[in-house]
CSV table of C-alpha atoms in Angstrom, one decimal:
chain,number,residue,atom,x,y,z
A,148,SER,CA,114.5,91.0,94.8
A,149,ASP,CA,114.3,88.4,97.5
A,150,GLN,CA,116.8,90.3,99.4
A,151,HIS,CA,114.5,93.3,99.6
A,152,ARG,CA,113.6,94.4,103.1
A,153,PHE,CA,110.1,94.2,102.0
A,154,PHE,CA,110.4,90.3,101.0
A,155,VAL,CA,112.8,89.4,104.1
A,156,GLU,CA,110.0,90.9,106.5
A,157,ALA,CA,107.2,89.2,104.5
A,158,MET,CA,108.7,85.9,104.9
A,159,ALA,CA,109.5,86.5,108.5
A,160,SER,CA,105.7,87.1,109.1
A,161,GLU,CA,102.7,85.3,109.6
A,162,PRO,CA,100.8,84.3,106.6
A,163,GLY,CA,98.4,87.1,105.4
A,164,SER,CA,100.2,89.7,107.1
A,165,GLU,CA,100.5,93.4,105.9
A,166,ALA,CA,103.9,92.6,104.9
A,167,TRP,CA,102.8,89.7,102.6
A,168,ALA,CA,100.3,92.2,101.3
A,169,ARG,CA,103.1,93.8,99.5
A,170,TYR,CA,103.6,91.1,97.1
A,171,HIS,CA,101.0,88.4,95.5
A,172,CYS,CA,101.2,86.0,98.3
A,173,VAL,CA,98.2,83.8,97.8
A,174,ARG,CA,96.7,80.3,99.1
A,175,GLY,CA,97.3,77.3,97.1
A,176,THR,CA,94.9,74.9,95.7
A,177,ASP,CA,94.4,71.3,97.1
A,178,GLY,CA,94.5,72.7,100.5
A,179,GLY,CA,97.5,74.6,99.7
A,180,ALA,CA,99.6,71.7,98.1
A,181,SER,CA,99.4,73.4,94.7
A,182,PRO,CA,99.9,76.6,93.3
A,183,PRO,CA,96.9,79.1,93.1
A,184,ASN,CA,96.5,79.0,89.1
A,185,ASP,CA,98.2,77.9,86.3
A,186,TRP,CA,100.3,81.0,85.6
A,187,ALA,CA,103.9,80.2,84.2
A,188,SER,CA,106.9,81.9,84.7
A,189,VAL,CA,108.6,83.5,81.6
A,190,PHE,CA,111.7,81.6,82.1
A,191,GLY,CA,109.8,78.1,82.4
A,192,GLY,CA,108.0,76.4,85.1
A,193,PRO,CA,105.1,77.6,87.3
A,194,GLY,CA,105.0,81.2,88.3
A,195,TRP,CA,104.6,80.4,91.9
A,196,ASP,CA,106.9,79.0,94.6
A,197,PRO,CA,105.5,77.8,98.0
A,198,ILE,CA,106.2,79.9,101.2
A,199,ALA,CA,107.8,77.5,104.0
A,200,ASP,CA,107.5,78.6,107.8
A,201,ALA,CA,110.6,79.4,110.0
A,202,SER,CA,111.1,75.4,110.4
A,203,GLY,CA,110.9,75.0,106.6
A,204,ASN,CA,107.4,73.4,106.8
A,205,PRO,CA,105.0,74.3,104.0
A,206,THR,CA,102.4,76.9,104.8
A,207,GLY,CA,100.0,76.1,101.9
A,208,TRP,CA,100.7,79.8,100.6
A,209,TRP,CA,102.7,80.8,97.5
A,210,TYR,CA,104.3,83.7,96.0
A,211,LEU,CA,104.1,85.0,92.5
A,212,HIS,CA,107.5,85.3,90.5
A,213,LEU,CA,106.6,85.9,86.6
A,214,PHE,CA,110.3,85.7,86.4
A,215,ASP,CA,113.1,83.8,88.3
A,216,SER,CA,112.0,82.7,91.8
A,217,THR,CA,114.4,85.8,93.4
A,218,GLN,CA,112.5,88.2,91.7
A,219,PRO,CA,109.2,87.9,93.5
A,220,ASP,CA,106.3,90.1,91.9
A,221,LEU,CA,105.4,93.2,93.7
A,222,ASN,CA,101.8,93.9,94.4
A,223,TRP,CA,101.4,97.5,93.0
A,224,GLU,CA,98.3,98.2,94.4
A,225,HIS,CA,99.8,98.4,98.0
A,226,PRO,CA,100.6,102.0,99.1
A,227,ASP,CA,103.9,100.8,100.4
A,228,VAL,CA,105.0,99.5,97.1
A,229,ARG,CA,103.9,102.7,95.4
A,230,GLN,CA,105.6,105.0,97.8
A,231,GLU,CA,108.8,103.1,97.8
A,232,PHE,CA,109.0,103.3,94.1
A,233,VAL,CA,108.3,107.0,94.1
A,234,ASP,CA,111.1,107.6,96.8
A,235,THR,CA,113.5,105.6,94.8
A,236,LEU,CA,112.7,107.4,91.6
A,237,ARG,CA,113.2,110.8,93.6
A,238,PHE,CA,116.5,109.6,95.1
A,239,TRP,CA,117.9,109.0,91.8
A,240,PHE,CA,116.4,111.8,90.0
A,241,ASP,CA,118.0,114.3,92.7
A,242,ARG,CA,121.3,112.9,92.1
A,243,GLY,CA,121.0,113.7,88.3
A,244,ILE,CA,119.7,110.7,86.5
A,245,ASP,CA,118.2,111.7,83.2
A,246,GLY,CA,115.6,108.6,83.2
A,247,PHE,CA,114.5,105.0,83.8
A,248,ARG,CA,114.2,102.0,81.5
A,249,ILE,CA,110.8,100.2,82.6
A,250,ASP,CA,111.5,96.6,82.4
A,251,VAL,CA,108.3,94.5,82.0
A,252,ALA,CA,106.3,98.0,81.9
A,253,THR,CA,103.3,95.9,81.1
A,254,GLY,CA,103.3,93.4,84.2
A,255,LEU,CA,103.0,95.4,87.2
A,256,VAL,CA,99.1,94.9,87.5
A,257,LYS,CA,97.4,91.4,87.9
A,258,ALA,CA,93.7,90.4,87.4
A,259,PRO,CA,91.8,90.1,90.4
A,260,GLY,CA,91.0,86.8,91.6
A,261,TYR,CA,94.2,85.4,89.8
A,262,PRO,CA,92.3,83.6,87.1
A,263,ASP,CA,93.8,80.6,85.2
A,264,SER,CA,95.5,81.8,82.0
A,265,GLY,CA,95.4,78.6,80.2
A,266,GLU,CA,99.3,78.5,80.2
A,267,GLY,CA,99.1,75.0,81.9
A,268,SER,CA,97.7,73.4,79.1
A,269,GLY,CA,100.4,74.8,76.9
A,270,ARG,CA,98.7,78.3,75.6
A,271,ARG,CA,102.0,80.5,75.4
A,272,SER,CA,102.3,84.0,73.7
A,273,THR,CA,104.4,84.2,70.6
A,274,LEU,CA,106.3,86.9,68.6
A,275,ASP,CA,103.4,86.6,66.1
A,276,GLU,CA,100.5,86.2,68.7
A,277,ILE,CA,100.5,88.2,71.8
A,278,LEU,CA,97.5,86.5,74.4
A,279,ASP,CA,95.3,88.3,76.4
A,280,LEU,CA,96.6,86.7,79.8
A,281,PRO,CA,95.6,87.9,83.4
A,282,GLN,CA,99.1,88.9,84.6
A,283,TRP,CA,99.7,91.2,81.6
A,284,ASP,CA,98.7,94.8,80.6
A,285,GLN,CA,95.7,94.8,82.8
A,286,PRO,CA,93.7,98.0,84.1
A,287,GLY,CA,95.4,100.1,86.3
A,288,ILE,CA,98.6,100.0,84.7
A,289,HIS,CA,98.3,103.5,83.4
A,290,GLU,CA,97.7,105.0,86.6
A,291,ILE,CA,101.0,103.7,87.8
A,292,TRP,CA,102.5,105.2,84.8
A,293,ARG,CA,101.0,108.5,84.9
A,294,GLU,CA,102.0,108.8,88.7
A,295,TRP,CA,105.8,108.1,87.8
A,296,ARG,CA,105.5,110.6,84.8
A,297,ALA,CA,104.1,113.1,87.4
A,298,VAL,CA,107.2,112.6,89.6
A,299,ALA,CA,109.5,112.7,86.5
A,300,ASP,CA,107.9,116.0,85.4
A,301,GLU,CA,108.9,117.6,88.5
A,302,TYR,CA,112.6,117.9,87.4
A,303,HIS,CA,113.6,120.3,84.7
A,304,PRO,CA,114.2,119.0,82.3
A,305,PRO,CA,111.9,116.6,82.9
A,306,ARG,CA,113.3,112.9,83.3
A,307,ALA,CA,112.8,110.4,80.8
A,308,PHE,CA,111.3,106.6,80.8
A,309,VAL,CA,111.7,103.9,78.1
A,310,GLY,CA,109.2,101.2,78.7
A,311,GLU,CA,109.7,97.4,77.7
A,312,VAL,CA,106.1,97.1,76.0
A,313,TRP,CA,105.4,94.3,74.0
A,314,VAL,CA,101.4,93.6,73.9
């Protein structure tokens, strides 16, 4: 959420800060005037929103949201993000929650360098054809899932996960 303390801290920080590194905050093209690439939001429009400074002026930096702009994509390669999620899992498992549904389980890791996907030219996945896009099903995702599985297996009985996986 854009209301999470991580994102609030990031937006109050200078461009390129450690707080920004918890998200996919990237310098735009055309001197920062355009999004970093052609990735689209699943809900329509670009997958990037511009980041403004405290006065509301553009910084030339953009943050990624593959869904709604109030749902900035976390950078799962950042140790703070990984630890926050492990702590959240333990918080709920300690209270007796049996498991979690992992929403958009294939969208956690992004291709290095944020290459264009071709979506800007109308290239889109359909139910019949799942395209190989740089923002979905990337190497490294299984490492994250294994980390969560290890936490769930610490409990008796082991906790469950159900993943939304459509690739």
